[in-house]
């Protein structure tokens, strides 16, 4: 018979190996849930960081507590922690069963439930289950329940205690050492962008060279169809200095090869004839 448990209630366990299954309903906006376990000594704290079983350390060194991983079932998704109770070291008095949602509040997780099964049995019916409901809705990690020693046997207690600072905050409270120095240094240093230097064949004593200066901008000539100066206009009444137009200028001499309408063209003087002689000069009139 399955026991439906209330917060704070407990139930004795006769099974030698217990499988604790976290189950929830997935959907849009629902965060992923991870199961983990902390093995606590009589002082209520872990003996070392090895007493923390989670996704980055899925098996305890003793081999008696381990994480089975996630699975999809008809009712939703599951993540499971399994414990061989008869083999747990005598220095461990309690085993916390924890759910975390990676920084997302549990008020967005639907139908969260923990179920306990006899891992050695063949029956599919759970020994007990507990429906977990966050108290504030801001919890990002929850202690769903605990396995604890009572005389020569073990019991399970339903807890549902929440933490708003996630799995890291919960683990720190129970003695897990979290090194935040590297994270703090990374937060203090502003991000920088480095430009890789091309490899050179120089020896180790070569001094670094100054970066190359950008090439000066080269002025480019205008396209041929765009004039670079304003063409001179003809001066009326005077011959133009130089040919400036391809149209004939009426009344003014034009460049060689082009006719000037209505006016004779200038002709270069002919060279003198070397055989030309003046006629002999003499009296032209005879007086009587």
Rosetta silent file (secondary structure, phi, psi, omega in degrees, C-alpha in Angstrom):
SEQUENCE: XXXXXXXXXXXXXXXXXXXXXXXXXXXXXXXXXXXXXXXXXXXXXXXXXXXXXXXXXXXXXXXXXXXXXXXXXXXXXXXXXXXXXXXXXXXXXXXXXXXXXXXXXXXXXXXXXXXXXXXXXXXXXXXXXXXXXXXXXXXXXXXXXXXXXXXXXXXXXXXXXXXXXXXXXXXXXXXXXXXXXXXXXXXXXXXXXXXXXXXXXXXXXXXXXXXXXXXXXXXXXXXXXXXXXXXXXXXXXXXXXXXXXXXXXXXXXXXXXXXXXXXXXXXXXXXXXXXXXXXXXXXXXXXX
SCORE:     score description
SCORE:     0.000 S_00000001
   1 L     0.000  134.065 -178.465    0.000    0.000    0.000 S_00000001
   2 L   -85.876  133.109  179.539    1.316    3.457   -0.982 S_00000001
   3 E   -92.811  121.034  171.149    1.533    6.095    1.750 S_00000001
   4 E   -86.756  116.348 -170.216    0.430    9.617    0.751 S_00000001
   5 E  -102.183  150.396  173.261    2.536   11.801    2.999 S_00000001
   6 L  -104.689  161.622 -179.834    2.074   15.276    4.420 S_00000001
   7 L   -60.413  128.333  179.374    4.839   17.759    5.159 S_00000001
   8 L    92.969  -12.653  179.971    6.692   16.736    8.329 S_00000001
   9 L   -80.692  164.320  179.910    5.338   13.176    8.416 S_00000001
  10 E  -139.223  163.249 -179.426    7.561   10.070    8.325 S_00000001
  11 E  -145.280  136.472  177.527    7.322    6.438    7.359 S_00000001
  12 E   -73.066  152.675 -178.622    9.579    3.467    8.268 S_00000001
  13 E  -118.171  124.824  175.313   11.411    1.704    5.474 S_00000001
  14 L   -97.578  -15.627 -179.272   11.814   -2.058    5.322 S_00000001
  15 L   -69.702  144.888  177.700   13.482   -2.028    1.898 S_00000001
  16 L   -85.710  -27.273  176.867   17.247   -2.496    1.826 S_00000001
  17 E  -128.583  123.251 -175.081   17.690   -0.447   -1.355 S_00000001
  18 E  -113.190  135.274  175.477   15.487    2.592   -1.912 S_00000001
  19 E  -110.622  114.160  179.478   14.932    4.422   -5.182 S_00000001
  20 E   -98.821  117.823 -173.808   13.813    8.049   -4.679 S_00000001
  21 E  -112.235  122.297  170.414   12.205    9.416   -7.852 S_00000001
  22 E   -90.257  131.398 -178.382   11.538   13.112   -8.488 S_00000001
  23 E  -134.429  140.336  178.908    8.730   13.578  -11.023 S_00000001
  24 E  -150.378  166.189 -178.906    7.240   16.712  -12.599 S_00000001
  25 E   -98.293  118.807  179.229    5.172   17.739  -15.601 S_00000001
  26 L   -76.366  166.886  178.392    7.164   19.417  -18.410 S_00000001
  27 L   170.120  177.914 -179.765    5.800   22.220  -20.550 S_00000001
  28 L   -64.320  127.710 -179.868    6.488   25.627  -22.032 S_00000001
  29 L    81.342   -0.823  179.751    8.314   27.806  -19.510 S_00000001
  30 L   -87.927  125.431 -178.994    8.793   24.924  -17.060 S_00000001
  31 L   -73.229  161.105  174.504   12.446   24.647  -15.933 S_00000001
  32 L   -78.409  143.921 -176.686   14.408   21.423  -15.896 S_00000001
  33 L  -113.671  138.357  178.152   14.727   19.821  -12.442 S_00000001
  34 E  -118.141  138.685  176.358   17.825   18.030  -11.090 S_00000001
  35 E   -98.351  143.393  177.505   17.933   15.540   -8.233 S_00000001
  36 E  -150.765  170.266 -178.147   20.886   15.405   -5.809 S_00000001
  37 E  -142.297  143.646  174.573   21.766   14.027   -2.377 S_00000001
  38 E  -121.330  126.467  178.423   23.862   15.177    0.590 S_00000001
  39 E   -94.476  117.210 -174.060   25.217   12.628    3.090 S_00000001
  40 E  -109.233  144.840  175.588   25.366   14.219    6.545 S_00000001
  41 L   -85.657 -174.126 -179.990   27.202   13.158    9.677 S_00000001
  42 L   -59.506  -24.523 -179.652   25.924   13.347   13.277 S_00000001
  43 L   -85.568    3.408  178.546   26.711   17.092   13.352 S_00000001
  44 L    79.212   16.719  179.355   24.325   17.742   10.454 S_00000001
  45 L  -131.931  160.178  177.684   27.104   18.588    7.962 S_00000001
  46 L   -70.326  152.623  177.099   28.935   16.741    5.214 S_00000001
  47 L   -80.401  -29.561  176.608   32.245   15.141    6.112 S_00000001
  48 L  -161.591  175.064  178.719   33.823   16.328    2.820 S_00000001
  49 H   -65.249  -17.459  178.799   32.793   17.533   -0.606 S_00000001
  50 H   -70.557  -13.376  178.332   32.608   13.879   -1.687 S_00000001
  51 H   -83.122   12.338  177.940   29.398   13.571    0.341 S_00000001
  52 E  -110.896  112.079  179.219   27.611   15.623   -2.325 S_00000001
  53 E  -104.872  117.431 -178.594   26.055   13.472   -5.093 S_00000001
  54 E  -153.964 -168.754 -171.336   24.787   15.554   -8.032 S_00000001
  55 L   -64.227  -27.594  177.738   25.030   15.874  -11.826 S_00000001
  56 L   -90.436  -10.430  177.581   28.788   16.666  -11.775 S_00000001
  57 E  -143.388   76.107 -167.534   29.534   13.913   -9.207 S_00000001
  58 L   -75.767   -5.587 -178.377   26.857   11.266   -9.844 S_00000001
  59 E  -139.714  134.405  177.030   28.228    8.544   -7.548 S_00000001
  60 L   -72.387  146.246 -179.908   29.429    8.565   -3.948 S_00000001
  61 L   -55.742  -28.569  178.966   32.935    7.075   -3.393 S_00000001
  62 L   -71.519  -19.214 -177.908   31.381    4.353   -1.192 S_00000001
  63 L    78.464    9.295 -176.485   29.252    3.223   -4.144 S_00000001
  64 L  -101.032  -12.979  176.755   26.139    3.132   -1.946 S_00000001
  65 E  -132.552  128.616 -178.562   24.466    6.328   -3.161 S_00000001
  66 E  -152.938  161.460 -179.480   24.261    7.253   -6.835 S_00000001
  67 E  -101.273  125.684 -179.236   22.258    9.215   -9.374 S_00000001
  68 E   -84.361  -24.572  179.189   20.450    7.203  -12.036 S_00000001
  69 E   101.111 -177.887 -171.067   19.636   10.123  -14.277 S_00000001
  70 E   -94.605  154.483 -178.669   16.575   11.408  -16.072 S_00000001
  71 E  -153.214  146.459  174.507   13.858    9.521  -17.857 S_00000001
  72 E   -95.819  129.058  178.391   10.605   10.318  -19.608 S_00000001
  73 E  -124.433  176.953 -177.664    7.568    8.422  -18.332 S_00000001
  74 L   -62.166  -32.736 -177.292    3.847    8.608  -19.057 S_00000001
  75 L   -84.821  -10.717 -179.324    3.302   11.035  -16.171 S_00000001
  76 E   149.860 -139.836  178.615    6.151   13.412  -17.120 S_00000001
  77 E  -111.795  151.465  179.102    9.908   13.584  -16.517 S_00000001
  78 E  -135.091  154.667  169.274   11.886   11.977  -13.703 S_00000001
  79 E  -138.997  138.682 -164.491   15.311   12.190  -12.079 S_00000001
  80 E  -130.795  139.591  170.108   16.344    9.508   -9.583 S_00000001
  81 E  -116.281  130.069  179.427   18.655    8.963   -6.600 S_00000001
  82 E  -117.675  140.335 -175.881   19.175    5.355   -5.435 S_00000001
  83 E  -134.268  128.786  172.421   20.559    4.336   -2.032 S_00000001
  84 E   -91.920   95.904 -170.358   21.656    0.957   -0.706 S_00000001
  85 H   -61.762  -37.772 -176.919   20.710    1.569    2.921 S_00000001
  86 H   -68.436  -18.417 -178.300   22.392   -1.520    4.364 S_00000001
  87 H  -102.960   -1.816 -178.763   25.768   -0.455    2.961 S_00000001
  88 L   -66.047  136.132 -177.785   25.774    3.223    4.001 S_00000001
  89 L   -58.241  147.483 -177.310   28.744    4.044    6.240 S_00000001
  90 L   -65.163  -22.424  179.016   28.063    4.284    9.953 S_00000001
  91 L   -75.093   -7.000  178.885   29.349    7.881    9.988 S_00000001
  92 L  -100.734  121.444 -178.854   26.351    8.941    7.865 S_00000001
  93 L  -105.486  -23.556 -179.389   23.191    9.584    9.884 S_00000001
  94 E  -142.683  150.161  175.066   21.024   11.405    7.300 S_00000001
  95 E  -129.846  112.189  178.870   20.738   11.619    3.519 S_00000001
  96 E   -81.840  135.582  176.195   19.001   14.707    2.143 S_00000001
  97 E  -107.363  117.461 -165.854   17.088   14.298   -1.140 S_00000001
  98 E  -120.535  146.126  171.263   17.200   17.627   -3.010 S_00000001
  99 E  -120.925  136.455  177.593   15.585   19.148   -6.110 S_00000001
 100 E  -134.887  153.897 -174.866   17.053   22.199   -7.891 S_00000001
 101 L  -125.332   25.127  173.312   15.897   24.189  -10.916 S_00000001
 102 L    53.355   52.082  173.835   19.082   25.997  -12.013 S_00000001
 103 L    84.871   -2.121  179.469   18.132   29.474  -10.828 S_00000001
 104 L  -102.245  137.350 -176.232   14.446   29.321  -11.850 S_00000001
 105 L   -66.819  145.607 -176.429   11.784   29.573   -9.153 S_00000001
 106 H   -75.528   -4.605  175.408    9.825   26.417   -8.356 S_00000001
 107 H   -69.482  -10.392  177.295    6.481   28.164   -8.723 S_00000001
 108 H   -97.520   -2.140  178.401    6.881   27.392  -12.435 S_00000001
 109 L   -93.056  123.385 -175.187    7.371   23.651  -11.856 S_00000001
 110 E   -96.979  137.562  171.860    4.099   21.788  -12.195 S_00000001
 111 E    54.947   49.843  178.089    3.089   18.682  -10.213 S_00000001
 112 E   -77.044  128.116 -177.278    6.414   18.129   -8.434 S_00000001
 113 E  -144.610  144.509  171.476    6.342   14.847   -6.485 S_00000001
 114 E  -112.236  132.400 -179.531    8.868   12.543   -4.824 S_00000001
 115 E  -123.127  140.478  178.014    8.124    8.815   -4.825 S_00000001
 116 E  -109.797  130.944  179.444    9.967    6.058   -2.918 S_00000001
 117 E  -124.326  154.046  170.219   10.285    2.560   -4.378 S_00000001
 118 E   -84.020  105.841 -175.100   11.801   -0.693   -3.188 S_00000001
 119 L   -66.301  -25.501  179.700   14.577   -1.067   -5.757 S_00000001
 120 L   -84.926  -14.964 -178.055   15.003   -4.765   -4.948 S_00000001
 121 L   -83.920  167.107 -179.824   11.295   -5.528   -5.310 S_00000001
 122 L  -101.068  -10.198 -178.207    9.444   -6.384   -8.484 S_00000001
 123 L   -74.898  144.981  179.485    6.318   -4.355   -7.756 S_00000001
 124 L   -89.670   -5.023 -177.689    5.699   -1.135   -9.642 S_00000001
 125 L   -81.069  137.092  179.825    3.759    0.426   -6.763 S_00000001
 126 L   -73.149  149.422  174.792    5.524    3.137   -4.758 S_00000001
 127 L   -72.384  -38.593 -179.023    6.084    2.701   -1.039 S_00000001
 128 E  -160.771  159.488  174.299    5.234    6.356   -0.386 S_00000001
 129 E  -146.582  156.949 -178.475    4.924    9.699   -2.166 S_00000001
 130 E  -141.943  122.406  176.365    4.934   13.357   -1.199 S_00000001
 131 E   -84.413  120.815 -172.697    3.596   16.269   -3.294 S_00000001
 132 L   -97.507  125.726  178.933    5.973   19.198   -2.871 S_00000001
 133 L  -125.466  119.612  178.835    4.557   22.737   -2.892 S_00000001
 134 L   -60.029  146.240 -178.737    6.864   25.751   -2.490 S_00000001
 135 L   -81.136  -40.870 -177.470    5.939   28.022    0.400 S_00000001
 136 L  -107.411  -21.592 -175.164    6.877   31.375   -1.174 S_00000001
 137 L    87.821   -9.478 -179.591    7.211   30.516   -4.856 S_00000001
 138 L   -97.422   -0.760 -177.635   10.710   32.056   -4.943 S_00000001
 139 L   -67.190  136.205  173.934   12.569   28.852   -4.040 S_00000001
 140 L  -112.706   -2.155  172.879   15.175   27.682   -6.562 S_00000001
 141 E  -148.800  144.016 -177.083   16.189   24.601   -4.529 S_00000001
 142 E  -135.918  135.011  167.286   14.099   22.339   -2.292 S_00000001
 143 E   -86.241  103.868 -175.283   14.886   19.653    0.283 S_00000001
 144 E   -71.295  -39.197 -179.236   12.134   17.242   -0.698 S_00000001
 145 E  -173.898 -177.508  179.323   12.771   14.788    2.119 S_00000001
 146 E  -144.560  144.755  168.404   15.400   12.864    4.039 S_00000001
 147 E   -95.693  127.557 -177.019   16.415    9.302    4.754 S_00000001
 148 E  -141.114  152.380 -178.940   17.537    9.052    8.380 S_00000001
 149 E   -75.809  141.783  171.547   18.592    6.364   10.820 S_00000001
 150 E  -142.452  100.371 -173.982   16.272    5.280   13.591 S_00000001
 151 L    67.525 -125.544  179.899   17.815    2.554   15.738 S_00000001
 152 L   -91.661   -3.504 -176.495   18.887   -0.275   13.452 S_00000001
 153 E  -118.126 -168.880 -178.917   16.621    0.798   10.605 S_00000001
 154 E  -128.185  154.020  174.158   15.852    3.739    8.374 S_00000001
 155 E  -133.091  165.474  173.904   12.933    6.092    7.916 S_00000001
 156 E  -121.194  133.264  178.209   11.850    8.694    5.369 S_00000001
 157 E  -118.484  133.229  175.315   10.575   12.135    6.385 S_00000001
 158 E   -82.035  127.849 -175.136    8.723   14.546    4.025 S_00000001
 159 E  -117.866  -67.276 -177.963   10.184   18.059    4.321 S_00000001
 160 E    71.122   36.522  179.544    9.641   20.492    1.411 S_00000001
 161 E   -90.625  134.350 -172.502   12.073   23.127    2.747 S_00000001
 162 E  -109.366  157.683  175.339   13.111   25.769    0.234 S_00000001
 163 E  -131.637  133.696  178.796   16.165   27.904   -0.612 S_00000001
 164 L   -89.713   -9.545  179.575   16.051   31.027   -2.752 S_00000001
 165 L  -104.453   23.014  169.007   19.802   30.975   -3.502 S_00000001
 166 H    76.435 -173.037 -178.156   19.760   27.689   -5.374 S_00000001
 167 H   -63.080  -34.739 -179.900   21.649   24.453   -4.992 S_00000001
 168 H   -63.619  -43.964  179.063   24.893   26.304   -4.261 S_00000001
 169 H   -65.974  -39.902  178.694   23.382   28.117   -1.288 S_00000001
 170 H   -63.976  -47.745 -178.446   21.807   24.938    0.058 S_00000001
 171 H   -63.326  -37.056  179.121   25.031   22.934   -0.256 S_00000001
 172 H   -62.994  -38.033  179.491   27.043   25.716    1.410 S_00000001
 173 H   -62.438  -25.449 -178.358   24.733   25.630    4.433 S_00000001
 174 L  -104.227   16.585  170.014   25.573   21.957    4.932 S_00000001
 175 L   100.344    4.065  176.089   29.354   22.343    4.684 S_00000001
 176 L   -74.804  129.937  179.522   30.138   22.042    0.964 S_00000001
 177 L   -85.019  126.065  179.019   33.039   24.357    0.128 S_00000001
 178 L  -116.954  117.066 -179.054   32.369   26.576   -2.894 S_00000001
 179 L   -86.419  109.034 -178.563   35.380   28.445   -4.298 S_00000001
 180 L  -104.778    7.936 -176.050   34.057   31.774   -5.564 S_00000001
 181 H   -64.527  -42.709 -178.771   37.430   33.540   -5.936 S_00000001
 182 H   -66.444  -39.810  179.181   37.693   32.925   -9.648 S_00000001
 183 H   -65.526  -37.594  179.379   34.127   34.039  -10.243 S_00000001
 184 H   -66.784  -41.813  178.633   34.707   37.210   -8.200 S_00000001
 185 H   -63.940  -39.774  179.616   37.870   38.071  -10.140 S_00000001
 186 H   -65.043  -33.060  179.999   36.094   37.514  -13.413 S_00000001
 187 H   -73.331  -31.432 -178.041   33.294   39.848  -12.326 S_00000001
 188 H   -77.227  -34.278 -176.514   35.742   42.626  -11.316 S_00000001
 189 L   -83.395  126.852  177.673   37.789   42.564  -14.514 S_00000001
 190 L   -69.967  149.785  178.589   36.110   44.213  -17.501 S_00000001
 191 L   -67.268  138.950  178.688   36.052   42.120  -20.642 S_00000001
 192 L  -123.333  155.077  178.322   38.845   42.867  -23.087 S_00000001
 193 L  -114.156  124.196 -179.660   39.332   42.025  -26.726 S_00000001
 194 L  -106.843  143.114  177.836   42.769   40.869  -27.835 S_00000001
 195 L  -103.922  123.179 -178.273   44.030   40.866  -31.395 S_00000001
 196 L   -65.397  139.878  178.124   46.248   37.867  -32.231 S_00000001
 197 L   -89.655  130.795 -179.375   49.795   38.712  -33.347 S_00000001
 198 L   -63.877  143.822 -178.664   50.928   36.989  -36.560 S_00000001
 199 L   -65.293  145.775  177.382   53.754   34.465  -36.003 S_00000001
 200 L  -125.969  165.228 -179.272   57.324   35.567  -36.822 S_00000001
 201 L   -97.974    5.779 -178.209   60.574   33.728  -37.378 S_00000001
 202 L   -70.902  157.564  179.706   62.599   36.010  -35.107 S_00000001
 203 L   -75.236  179.404 -177.019   64.416   34.609  -32.076 S_00000001
 204 L   -66.811  -18.110 -177.367   63.381   35.140  -28.469 S_00000001
 205 L   -89.832   -2.642 -177.774   65.441   38.356  -28.142 S_00000001
 206 L   -65.510  134.545  179.095   63.632   40.169  -30.926 S_00000001
 207 L   -79.778  146.050  178.167   61.977   43.358  -29.719 S_00000001
 208 L   -64.898  138.700 -179.374   58.307   43.829  -30.535 S_00000001
 209 L   -90.267  151.774  179.211   57.769   46.034  -33.550 S_00000001
 210 L   -70.020  148.809  179.621   55.419   48.966  -33.639 S_00000001
 211 L   -65.097  145.166 -178.275   52.157   48.349  -35.400 S_00000001
 212 L   -63.629  139.255  177.968   52.081   49.371  -39.038 S_00000001
 213 L   -78.231  146.179  178.716   50.634   52.804  -39.749 S_00000001
 214 L   -64.693  144.090 -178.580   47.613   52.897  -41.997 S_00000001
 215 L   -65.278  138.994  179.570   48.379   53.757  -45.614 S_00000001
 216 L   -64.120  149.757 -179.191   47.612   57.404  -46.555 S_00000001
 217 L   -73.444  130.794 -177.741   44.522   57.945  -48.525 S_00000001
 218 L   -95.256  127.130  178.592   45.270   58.384  -52.236 S_00000001
 219 L   -74.674  141.035 -177.776   43.326   61.045  -54.065 S_00000001
 220 L  -111.563  139.672  179.595   41.707   59.793  -57.211 S_00000001
 221 L   -68.712  154.781  176.987   41.142   61.921  -60.380 S_00000001
 222 L   -68.598  157.124  175.981   37.667   62.767  -61.429 S_00000001
 223 L   -60.104  155.187 -175.188   36.140   60.760  -64.278 S_00000001
 224 L   -58.989  -32.870 -175.578   36.988   62.070  -67.771 S_00000001
 225 L   -74.576   -7.024 -179.622   33.488   63.360  -68.409 S_00000001
 226 L  -104.809  117.661 -177.953   33.699   65.736  -65.454 S_00000001
 227 L   -68.597  144.975  179.281   35.762   68.916  -66.160 S_00000001
 228 L   -92.578   -8.990  177.815   38.323   69.874  -63.572 S_00000001
 229 L  -145.565  158.463  179.797   38.144   73.609  -64.430 S_00000001
 230 L   -78.649  125.538 -178.355   35.571   76.016  -65.757 S_00000001
 231 L   -65.110  142.861  179.637   36.111   76.523  -69.520 S_00000001
 232 L   -72.049  142.994  179.076   37.026   80.046  -70.572 S_00000001
 233 L   -94.620  148.348  179.064   34.373   81.976  -72.485 S_00000001
 234 L   -66.352  143.074  177.382   35.226   83.885  -75.698 S_00000001
 235 L   -95.359  118.716 -176.561   35.802   87.618  -75.298 S_00000001
 236 L   -67.083  129.783  179.495   33.776   89.494  -77.873 S_00000001
 237 L    95.321   -9.300 -179.863   35.939   91.749  -80.068 S_00000001
 238 L  -132.685  145.591  177.341   39.200   89.976  -79.281 S_00000001
 239 L   -67.298  140.382  178.632   40.645   86.711  -80.538 S_00000001
 240 L   -66.262  151.687 -178.527   40.462   83.972  -77.925 S_00000001
 241 L   -63.867  -42.816 -175.966   43.665   82.922  -76.183 S_00000001
 242 L  -151.179  161.458  178.660   43.298   79.240  -77.068 S_00000001
 243 L   -64.187  125.607 -177.781   40.726   76.958  -78.618 S_00000001
 244 L  -124.788   -3.238 -177.878   38.000   76.458  -76.029 S_00000001
 245 L  -147.937  156.542  179.670   35.053   75.177  -77.990 S_00000001
 246 L   -93.542   -3.612  179.816   34.280   72.862  -80.787 S_00000001
 247 L   -93.612  146.869  178.546   31.662   75.228  -82.287 S_00000001
 248 L   -67.313  140.321  176.896   32.666   77.877  -84.867 S_00000001
 249 L  -101.080  111.582 -175.873   32.951   81.431  -83.523 S_00000001
 250 L   -68.665  126.410  175.964   31.485   83.806  -86.098 S_00000001
 251 L    90.000    2.132 -179.294   33.719   86.758  -86.856 S_00000001
 252 L  -130.924  146.712  177.646   36.805   85.444  -85.066 S_00000001
 253 L   -61.963  145.065 -177.802   39.727   83.377  -86.262 S_00000001
 254 L  -111.941  165.732  176.544   39.431   79.706  -85.382 S_00000001
 255 L   -59.478  158.101 -178.620   41.972   77.055  -84.669 S_00000001
 256 L   -56.005  138.766  176.306   43.790   75.548  -87.621 S_00000001
 257 L    94.579   -7.391 -179.538   41.710   73.172  -89.641 S_00000001
 258 L  -120.266  129.964 -178.118   38.325   74.774  -88.879 S_00000001
 259 L   -72.792  146.710  172.995   36.712   77.372  -91.280 S_00000001
 260 L  -109.210  111.184 -173.759   35.665   80.812  -90.062 S_00000001
 261 L   -67.116  126.003  174.694   32.558   81.757  -91.939 S_00000001
 262 L    90.610   -4.179 -178.679   32.696   85.211  -93.638 S_00000001
 263 L  -134.925  142.365  177.612   36.351   85.958  -92.917 S_00000001
 264 L   -69.303  150.384  179.017   39.593   84.986  -94.701 S_00000001
 265 L   -82.461  143.870  175.585   41.864   82.653  -92.886 S_00000001
 266 L   -62.372  136.207 -179.299   45.293   83.908  -91.838 S_00000001
 267 L  -116.585  134.164  179.300   47.976   82.775  -94.290 S_00000001
 268 L   -70.493  137.418 -179.836   51.565   82.339  -93.304 S_00000001
 269 L   -63.117  144.097 -179.884   53.929   84.602  -95.312 S_00000001
 270 L   -77.469  153.034  179.115   55.873   82.915  -98.107 S_00000001
 271 L   -71.223  142.862  179.972   59.622   82.659  -97.883 S_00000001
 272 L   -63.369  144.731 -179.967   61.557   85.245 -100.018 S_00000001
 273 L   -78.230  123.421 -178.211   62.792   84.096 -103.462 S_00000001
 274 L   -66.863  -18.700 -178.663   66.584   83.890 -103.393 S_00000001
 275 L   -94.919    3.854 -177.773   66.777   84.792 -107.173 S_00000001
 276 L   -73.663  133.300  178.239   64.703   87.975 -106.896 S_00000001
 277 L  -132.109  142.965  173.215   66.551   91.159 -108.001 S_00000001
 278 L   -73.529  146.394  176.090   65.426   94.771 -108.143 S_00000001
 279 L   -66.736  155.181  179.213   65.527   96.330 -111.633 S_00000001
 280 L   -62.841  137.694 -178.149   68.367   98.760 -112.297 S_00000001
 281 L   -94.368  138.864  177.194   67.550  102.226 -111.122 S_00000001
 282 L  -158.898  179.546  179.182   68.139  105.244 -113.363 S_00000001
 283 L   -64.703  140.390 -177.400   66.692  108.560 -114.315 S_00000001
 284 L  -102.290  -23.791 -178.241   63.139  108.199 -115.335 S_00000001
 285 L  -123.489  138.868  177.159   62.600  111.587 -116.782 S_00000001
 286 L  -109.364  126.054  179.358   64.948  113.458 -119.217 S_00000001
 287 L   -81.096  145.153  179.134   64.817  117.190 -119.027 S_00000001
 288 L  -114.089    0.000    0.000   64.833  119.105 -122.336 S_00000001
